[in-house]
Tab-separated table of C-alpha atoms and ligand atoms in Angstrom:
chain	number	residue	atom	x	y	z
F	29	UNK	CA	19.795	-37.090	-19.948
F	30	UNK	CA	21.330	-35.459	-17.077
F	31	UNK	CA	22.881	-37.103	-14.208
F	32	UNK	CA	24.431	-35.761	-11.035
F	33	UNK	CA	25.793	-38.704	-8.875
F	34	UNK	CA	27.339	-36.619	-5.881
F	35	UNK	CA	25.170	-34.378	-3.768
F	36	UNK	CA	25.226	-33.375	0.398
F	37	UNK	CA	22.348	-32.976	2.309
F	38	UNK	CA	22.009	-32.206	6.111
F	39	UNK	CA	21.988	-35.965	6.781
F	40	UNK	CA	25.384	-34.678	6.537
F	41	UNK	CA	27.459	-30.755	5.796
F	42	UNK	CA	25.141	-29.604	2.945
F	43	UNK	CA	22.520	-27.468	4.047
F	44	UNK	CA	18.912	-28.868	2.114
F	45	UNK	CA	17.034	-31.624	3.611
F	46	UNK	CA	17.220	-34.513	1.581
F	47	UNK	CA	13.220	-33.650	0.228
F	48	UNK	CA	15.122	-30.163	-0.814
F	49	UNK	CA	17.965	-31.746	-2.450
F	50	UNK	CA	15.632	-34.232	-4.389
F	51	UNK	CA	13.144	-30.809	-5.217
F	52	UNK	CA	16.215	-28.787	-5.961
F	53	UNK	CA	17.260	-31.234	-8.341
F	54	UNK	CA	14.125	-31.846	-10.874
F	55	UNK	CA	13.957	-27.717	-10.655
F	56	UNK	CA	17.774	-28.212	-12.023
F	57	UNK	CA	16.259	-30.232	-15.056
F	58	UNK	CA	18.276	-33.418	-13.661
F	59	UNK	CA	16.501	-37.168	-14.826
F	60	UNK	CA	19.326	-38.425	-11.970
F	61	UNK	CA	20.658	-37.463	-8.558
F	62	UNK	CA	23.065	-39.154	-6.061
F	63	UNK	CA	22.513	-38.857	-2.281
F	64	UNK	CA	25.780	-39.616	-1.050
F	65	UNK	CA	26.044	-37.990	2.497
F	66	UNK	CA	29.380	-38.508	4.133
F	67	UNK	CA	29.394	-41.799	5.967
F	68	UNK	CA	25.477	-42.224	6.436
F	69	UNK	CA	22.694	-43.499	4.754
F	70	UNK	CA	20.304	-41.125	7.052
F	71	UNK	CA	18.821	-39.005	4.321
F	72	UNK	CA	17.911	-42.091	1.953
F	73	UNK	CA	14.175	-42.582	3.464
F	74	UNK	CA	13.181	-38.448	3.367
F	75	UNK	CA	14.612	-38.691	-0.345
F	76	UNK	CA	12.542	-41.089	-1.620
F	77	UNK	CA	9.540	-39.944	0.050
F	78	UNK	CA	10.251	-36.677	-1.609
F	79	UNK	CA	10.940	-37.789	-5.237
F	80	UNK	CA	9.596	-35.500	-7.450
F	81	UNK	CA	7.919	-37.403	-10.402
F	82	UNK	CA	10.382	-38.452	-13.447
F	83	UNK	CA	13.538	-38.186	-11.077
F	84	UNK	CA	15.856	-41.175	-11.039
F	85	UNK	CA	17.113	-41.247	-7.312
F	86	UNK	CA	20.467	-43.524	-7.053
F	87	UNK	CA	21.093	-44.227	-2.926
F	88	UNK	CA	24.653	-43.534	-2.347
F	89	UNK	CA	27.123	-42.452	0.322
F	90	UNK	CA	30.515	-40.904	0.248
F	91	UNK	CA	32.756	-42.937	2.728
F	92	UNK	CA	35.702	-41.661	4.619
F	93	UNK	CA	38.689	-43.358	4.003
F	94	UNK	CA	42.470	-43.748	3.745
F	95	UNK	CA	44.178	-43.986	1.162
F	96	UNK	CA	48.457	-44.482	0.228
F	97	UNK	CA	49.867	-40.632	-0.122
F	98	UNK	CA	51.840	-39.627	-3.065
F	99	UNK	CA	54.851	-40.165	-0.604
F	100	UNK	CA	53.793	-43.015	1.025
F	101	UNK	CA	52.220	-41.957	4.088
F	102	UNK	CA	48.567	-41.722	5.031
F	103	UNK	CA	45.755	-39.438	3.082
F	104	UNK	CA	42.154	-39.138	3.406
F	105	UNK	CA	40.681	-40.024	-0.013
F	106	UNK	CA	36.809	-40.106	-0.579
F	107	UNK	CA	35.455	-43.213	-2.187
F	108	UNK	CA	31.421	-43.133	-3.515
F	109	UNK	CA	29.248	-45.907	-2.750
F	110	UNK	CA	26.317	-46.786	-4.743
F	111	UNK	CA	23.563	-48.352	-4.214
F	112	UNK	CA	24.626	-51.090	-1.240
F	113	UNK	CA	22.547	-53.272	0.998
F	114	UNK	CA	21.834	-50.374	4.108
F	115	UNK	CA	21.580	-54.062	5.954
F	116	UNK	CA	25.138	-55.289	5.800
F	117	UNK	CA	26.231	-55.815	9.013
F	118	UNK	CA	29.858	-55.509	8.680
F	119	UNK	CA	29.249	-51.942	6.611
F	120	UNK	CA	26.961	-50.444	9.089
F	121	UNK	CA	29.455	-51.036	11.862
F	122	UNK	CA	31.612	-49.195	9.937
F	123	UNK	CA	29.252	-46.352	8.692
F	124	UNK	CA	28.903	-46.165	12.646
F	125	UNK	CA	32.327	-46.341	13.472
F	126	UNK	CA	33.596	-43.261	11.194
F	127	UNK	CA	30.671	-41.376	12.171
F	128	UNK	CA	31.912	-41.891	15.731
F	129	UNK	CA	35.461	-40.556	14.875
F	130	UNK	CA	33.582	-37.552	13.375
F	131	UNK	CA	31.980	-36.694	16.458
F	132	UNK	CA	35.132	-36.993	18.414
F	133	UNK	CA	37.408	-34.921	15.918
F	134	UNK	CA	35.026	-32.323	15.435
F	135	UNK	CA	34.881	-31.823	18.979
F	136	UNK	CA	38.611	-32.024	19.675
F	137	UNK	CA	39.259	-29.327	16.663
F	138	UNK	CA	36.232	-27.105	18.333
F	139	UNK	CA	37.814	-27.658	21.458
F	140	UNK	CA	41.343	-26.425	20.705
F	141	UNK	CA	39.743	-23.181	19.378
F	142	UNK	CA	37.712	-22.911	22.358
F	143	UNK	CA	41.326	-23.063	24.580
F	144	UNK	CA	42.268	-20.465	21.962
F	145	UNK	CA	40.187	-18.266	23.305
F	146	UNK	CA	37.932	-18.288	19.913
F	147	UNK	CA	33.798	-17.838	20.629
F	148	UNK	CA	33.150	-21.377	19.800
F	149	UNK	CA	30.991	-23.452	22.206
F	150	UNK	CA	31.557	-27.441	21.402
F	151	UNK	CA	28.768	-28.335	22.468
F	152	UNK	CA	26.768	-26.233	20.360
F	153	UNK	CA	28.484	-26.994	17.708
F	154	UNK	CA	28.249	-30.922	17.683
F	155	UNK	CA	24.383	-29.925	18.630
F	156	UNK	CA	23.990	-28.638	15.406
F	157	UNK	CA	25.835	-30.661	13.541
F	158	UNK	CA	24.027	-33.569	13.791
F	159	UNK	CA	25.626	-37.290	13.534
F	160	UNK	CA	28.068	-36.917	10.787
F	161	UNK	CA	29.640	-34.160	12.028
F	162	UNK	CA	31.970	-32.452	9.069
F	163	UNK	CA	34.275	-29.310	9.183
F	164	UNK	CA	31.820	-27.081	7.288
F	165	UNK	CA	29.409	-27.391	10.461
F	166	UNK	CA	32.220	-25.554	11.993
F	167	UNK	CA	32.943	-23.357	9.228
F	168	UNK	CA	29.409	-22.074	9.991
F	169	UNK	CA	30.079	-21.473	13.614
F	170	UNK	CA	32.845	-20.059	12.727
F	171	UNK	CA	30.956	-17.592	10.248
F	172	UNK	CA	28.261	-16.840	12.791
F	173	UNK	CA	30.714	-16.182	15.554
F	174	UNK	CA	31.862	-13.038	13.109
F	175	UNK	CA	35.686	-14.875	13.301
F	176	UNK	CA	35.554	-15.293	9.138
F	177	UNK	CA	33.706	-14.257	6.880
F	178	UNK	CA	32.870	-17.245	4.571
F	179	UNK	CA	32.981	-20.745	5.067
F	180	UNK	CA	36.052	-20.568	2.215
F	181	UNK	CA	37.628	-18.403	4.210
F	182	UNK	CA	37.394	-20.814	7.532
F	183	UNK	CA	38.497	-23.808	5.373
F	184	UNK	CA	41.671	-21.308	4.000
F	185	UNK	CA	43.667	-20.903	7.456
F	186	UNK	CA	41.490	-22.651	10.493
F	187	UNK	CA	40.073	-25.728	9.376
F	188	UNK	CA	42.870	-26.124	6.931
F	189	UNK	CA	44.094	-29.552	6.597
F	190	UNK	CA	47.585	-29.853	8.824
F	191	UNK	CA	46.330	-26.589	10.164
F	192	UNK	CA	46.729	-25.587	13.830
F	193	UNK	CA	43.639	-26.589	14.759
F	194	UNK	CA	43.407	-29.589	12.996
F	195	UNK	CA	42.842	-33.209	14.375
F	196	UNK	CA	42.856	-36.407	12.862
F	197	UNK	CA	40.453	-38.991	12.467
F	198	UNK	CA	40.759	-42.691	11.724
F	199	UNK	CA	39.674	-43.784	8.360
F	200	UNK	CA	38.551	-46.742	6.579
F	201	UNK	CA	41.887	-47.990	4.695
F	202	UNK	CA	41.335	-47.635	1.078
F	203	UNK	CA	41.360	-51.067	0.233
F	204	UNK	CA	39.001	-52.332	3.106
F	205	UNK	CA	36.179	-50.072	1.898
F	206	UNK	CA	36.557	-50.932	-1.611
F	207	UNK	CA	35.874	-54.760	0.013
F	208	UNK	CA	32.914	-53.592	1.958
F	209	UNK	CA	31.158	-51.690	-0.523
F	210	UNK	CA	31.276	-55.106	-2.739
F	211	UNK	CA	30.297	-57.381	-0.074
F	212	UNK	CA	27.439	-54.915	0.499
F	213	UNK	CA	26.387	-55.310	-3.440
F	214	UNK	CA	27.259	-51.927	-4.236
F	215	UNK	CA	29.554	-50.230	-6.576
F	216	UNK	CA	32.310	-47.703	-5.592
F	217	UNK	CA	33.824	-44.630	-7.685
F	218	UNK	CA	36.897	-42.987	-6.318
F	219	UNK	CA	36.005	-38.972	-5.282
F	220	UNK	CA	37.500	-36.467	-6.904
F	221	UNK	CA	41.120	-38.103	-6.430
F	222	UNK	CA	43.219	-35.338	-8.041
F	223	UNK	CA	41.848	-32.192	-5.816
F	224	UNK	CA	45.133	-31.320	-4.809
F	225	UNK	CA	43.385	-27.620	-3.255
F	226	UNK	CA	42.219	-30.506	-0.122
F	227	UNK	CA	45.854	-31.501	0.532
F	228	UNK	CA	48.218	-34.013	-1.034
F	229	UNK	CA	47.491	-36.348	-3.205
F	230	UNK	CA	46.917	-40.766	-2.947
F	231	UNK	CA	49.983	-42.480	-4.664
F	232	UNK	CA	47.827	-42.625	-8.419
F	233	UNK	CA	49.082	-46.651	-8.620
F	234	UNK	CA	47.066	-47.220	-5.540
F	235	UNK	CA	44.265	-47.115	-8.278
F	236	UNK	CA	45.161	-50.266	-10.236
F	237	UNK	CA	45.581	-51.858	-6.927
F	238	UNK	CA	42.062	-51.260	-6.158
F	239	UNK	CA	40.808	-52.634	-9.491
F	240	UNK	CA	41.608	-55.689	-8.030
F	241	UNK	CA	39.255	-55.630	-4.920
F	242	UNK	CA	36.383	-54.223	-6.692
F	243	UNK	CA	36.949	-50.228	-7.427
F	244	UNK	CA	33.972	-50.034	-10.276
F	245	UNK	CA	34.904	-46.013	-11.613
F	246	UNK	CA	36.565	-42.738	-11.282
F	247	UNK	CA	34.680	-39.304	-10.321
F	248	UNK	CA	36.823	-37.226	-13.404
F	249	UNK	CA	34.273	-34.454	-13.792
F	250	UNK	CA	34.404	-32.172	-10.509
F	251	UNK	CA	34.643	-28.669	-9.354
F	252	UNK	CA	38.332	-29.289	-7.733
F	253	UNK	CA	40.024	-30.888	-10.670
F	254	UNK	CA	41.543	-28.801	-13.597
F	255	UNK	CA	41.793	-30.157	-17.476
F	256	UNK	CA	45.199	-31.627	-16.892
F	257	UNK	CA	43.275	-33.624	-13.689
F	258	UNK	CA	40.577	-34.578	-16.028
F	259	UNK	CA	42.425	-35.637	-18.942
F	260	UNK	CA	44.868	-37.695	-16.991
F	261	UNK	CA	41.991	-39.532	-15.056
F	262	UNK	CA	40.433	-40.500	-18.825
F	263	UNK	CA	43.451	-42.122	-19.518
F	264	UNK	CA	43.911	-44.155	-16.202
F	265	UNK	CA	39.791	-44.969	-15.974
F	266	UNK	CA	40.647	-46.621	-20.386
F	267	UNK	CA	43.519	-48.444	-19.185
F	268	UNK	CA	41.811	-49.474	-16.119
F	269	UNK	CA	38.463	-49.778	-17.865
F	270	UNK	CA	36.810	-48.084	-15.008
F	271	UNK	CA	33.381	-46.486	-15.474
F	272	UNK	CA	33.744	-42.396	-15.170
F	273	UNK	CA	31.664	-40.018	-13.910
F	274	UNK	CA	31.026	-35.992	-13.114
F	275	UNK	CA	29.261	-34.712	-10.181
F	276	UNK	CA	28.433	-31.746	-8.549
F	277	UNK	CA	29.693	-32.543	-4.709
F	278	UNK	CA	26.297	-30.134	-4.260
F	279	UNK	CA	26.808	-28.796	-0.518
F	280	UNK	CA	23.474	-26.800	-0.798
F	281	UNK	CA	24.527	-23.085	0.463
F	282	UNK	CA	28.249	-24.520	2.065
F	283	UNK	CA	29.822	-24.391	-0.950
F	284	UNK	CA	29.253	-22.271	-4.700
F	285	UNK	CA	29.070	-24.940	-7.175
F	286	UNK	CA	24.931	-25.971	-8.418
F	287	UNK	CA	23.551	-29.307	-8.977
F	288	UNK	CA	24.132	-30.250	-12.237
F	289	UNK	CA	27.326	-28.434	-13.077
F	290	UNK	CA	29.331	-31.048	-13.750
F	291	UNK	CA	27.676	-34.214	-14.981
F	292	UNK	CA	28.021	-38.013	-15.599
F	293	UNK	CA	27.196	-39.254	-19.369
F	294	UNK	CA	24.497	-41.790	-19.647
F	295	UNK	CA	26.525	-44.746	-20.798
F	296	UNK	CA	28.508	-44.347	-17.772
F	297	UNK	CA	25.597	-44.199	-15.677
F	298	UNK	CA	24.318	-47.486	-17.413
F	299	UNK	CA	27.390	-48.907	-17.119
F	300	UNK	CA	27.550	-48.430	-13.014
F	301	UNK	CA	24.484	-49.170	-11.984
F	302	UNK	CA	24.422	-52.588	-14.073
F	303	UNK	CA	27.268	-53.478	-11.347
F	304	UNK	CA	25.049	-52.984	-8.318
F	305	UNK	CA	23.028	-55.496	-6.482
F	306	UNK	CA	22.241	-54.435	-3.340
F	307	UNK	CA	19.440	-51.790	-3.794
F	308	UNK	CA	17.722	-50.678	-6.525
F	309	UNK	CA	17.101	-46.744	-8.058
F	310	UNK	CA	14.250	-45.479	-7.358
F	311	UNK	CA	11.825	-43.471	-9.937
F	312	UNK	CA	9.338	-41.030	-8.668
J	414	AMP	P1	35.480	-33.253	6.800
J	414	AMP	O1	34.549	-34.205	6.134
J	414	AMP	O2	35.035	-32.876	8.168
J	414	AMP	O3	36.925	-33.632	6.745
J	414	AMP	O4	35.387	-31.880	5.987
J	414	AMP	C1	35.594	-31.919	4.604
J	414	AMP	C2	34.337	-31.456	3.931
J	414	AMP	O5	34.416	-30.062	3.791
J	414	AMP	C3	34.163	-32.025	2.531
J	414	AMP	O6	32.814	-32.353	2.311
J	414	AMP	C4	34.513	-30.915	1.618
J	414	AMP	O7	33.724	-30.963	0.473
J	414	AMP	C5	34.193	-29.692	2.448
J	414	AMP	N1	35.106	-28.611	2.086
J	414	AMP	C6	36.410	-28.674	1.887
J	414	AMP	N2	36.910	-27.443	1.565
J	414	AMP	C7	35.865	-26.610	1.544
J	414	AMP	C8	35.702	-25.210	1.291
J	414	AMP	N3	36.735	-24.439	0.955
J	414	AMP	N4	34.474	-24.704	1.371
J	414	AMP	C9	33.430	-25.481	1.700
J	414	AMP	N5	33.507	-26.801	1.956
J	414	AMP	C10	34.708	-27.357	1.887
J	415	ZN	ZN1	30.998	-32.653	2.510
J	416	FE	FE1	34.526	-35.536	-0.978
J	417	FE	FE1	31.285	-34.803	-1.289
């Protein structure tokens, strides 16, 4: 059985609709896929209209949040959210909220580039983009404006985290979102939490903290951790006894990696979406 329980569609910064993502993913040979769009639950309805027969379609979302740095300051850390009650107030103000602060630092990152004298037009940009607006959307502009030549290459020096251009956005805290997700009936699984290439690190006993509001698993498997990342994240998810998983963090054509590169093993799976309550997977 193969299972894939991160992918990005243009609900959010990957580039396939969510029918493409659920196509592309039974023409991967996947039994499993994730929808977890950054802060939105947009793309859930097109996907399971477009479930291809015999694929398992788990309704996710991967939420913005922040989490305790390494040296005790302030870092955004991903957290997945499984299948959660769309219908909770309390987490759709939120969804909303971050969304909101997307819009707003997009803009103000598009705008300082703009005063730069760069060929970026904000308002084109946030056109295009959509409602949760991500850096890659500008990576794009950035590509079709001829200023890089690759959206790696925009992400390298302009987008860069701490970069020139950058702005900040306010996240969920850590903690609160872990909360949410399990007043929602869902289950959450920390995102790739050792990809030092996006910046520095969360403080790694900020995990066992979360344990105790709810934190269900670690992502281990992913294109941005290394063996040492992965073999030190098996050791914290058996002493934690947190459920682990491997993912894709599919982007469609933003980024190189395919669905189904790196995958969850079926135990795991079992094991996660025994936890949930809110919604249910859906089989096509
Ligand atoms: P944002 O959500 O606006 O902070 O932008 C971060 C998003 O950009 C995440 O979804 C990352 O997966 C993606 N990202 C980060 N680095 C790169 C890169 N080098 N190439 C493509 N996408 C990236
Ligand atoms: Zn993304
Ligand atoms: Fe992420
Ligand atoms: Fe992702």
């Amino acid at each position: 059985m193969r299972i894939d329980l991160h992918t990005h569609s243009t609900a959010s910064d990957g580039t396939d609709s969510p029918g493409e993502v659920m196509r592309a993913a039974s023409a991967a040979g996947l039994q499993v896929v994730a929808l977890t769009d950054h802060d939105t639950t947009s793309g859930w309805a097109e996907a399971v209209d477009a479930l291809p027969a015999g694929l398992s379609l788990v309704r996710g979302m991967e939420m913005s949040c922040a989490g305790r740095g390494a040296d005790g300051r302030p870092v955004a850390v991903h957290l997945l959210a499984y299948l959660f009650d769309p219908g909770n107030e309390a987490f759709a103000r939120e969804r909303e909220r971050l969304r909101a602060e997307r819009t707003a630092r997009l803009r103000g990152m598009a705008e300082k580039m703009a005063a730069d004298g760069l060929p970026i037009d904000p308002d084109a940009v946030l056109a295009a983009a959509g409602p949760a607006a991500g850096r890659p959307h500008l990576a794009r502009a950035l590509v079709a404006a001829g200023v890089v030549g690759s959206v790696n290459e925009a992400f390298a020096d302009l987008l860069r985290t701490g970069g020139r251009y950058f702005v900040t956005k306010a996240d969920t805290p850590l903690p609160d979102a872990v909360r949410m997700v399990a007043a929602a009936g869902g289950v959450s699984v920390l995102a790739h939490p050792r990809a030092s290439v996006r910046g520095h690190l969360m403080d790694m006993n900020q995990i066992g903290e979360l344990v105790a509001e709810g934190l269900g698993g670690v992502e281990v498997a992913h294109h941005d951790h290394g063996a040492a990342d992965e073999r030190y994240l098996r050791g914290l998810a058996a002493d934690l006894n947190l459920v682990v998983t491997g993912s894709s963090d599919y982007h469609g054509g933003n980024k190189s990696v395919v669905l189904g590169e790196f995958i969850t093993a079926p135990d795991q799976y079992e094991r996660l979406i025994a936890a949930a309550t809110g919604v249910e997977v859906v089989t096509g």
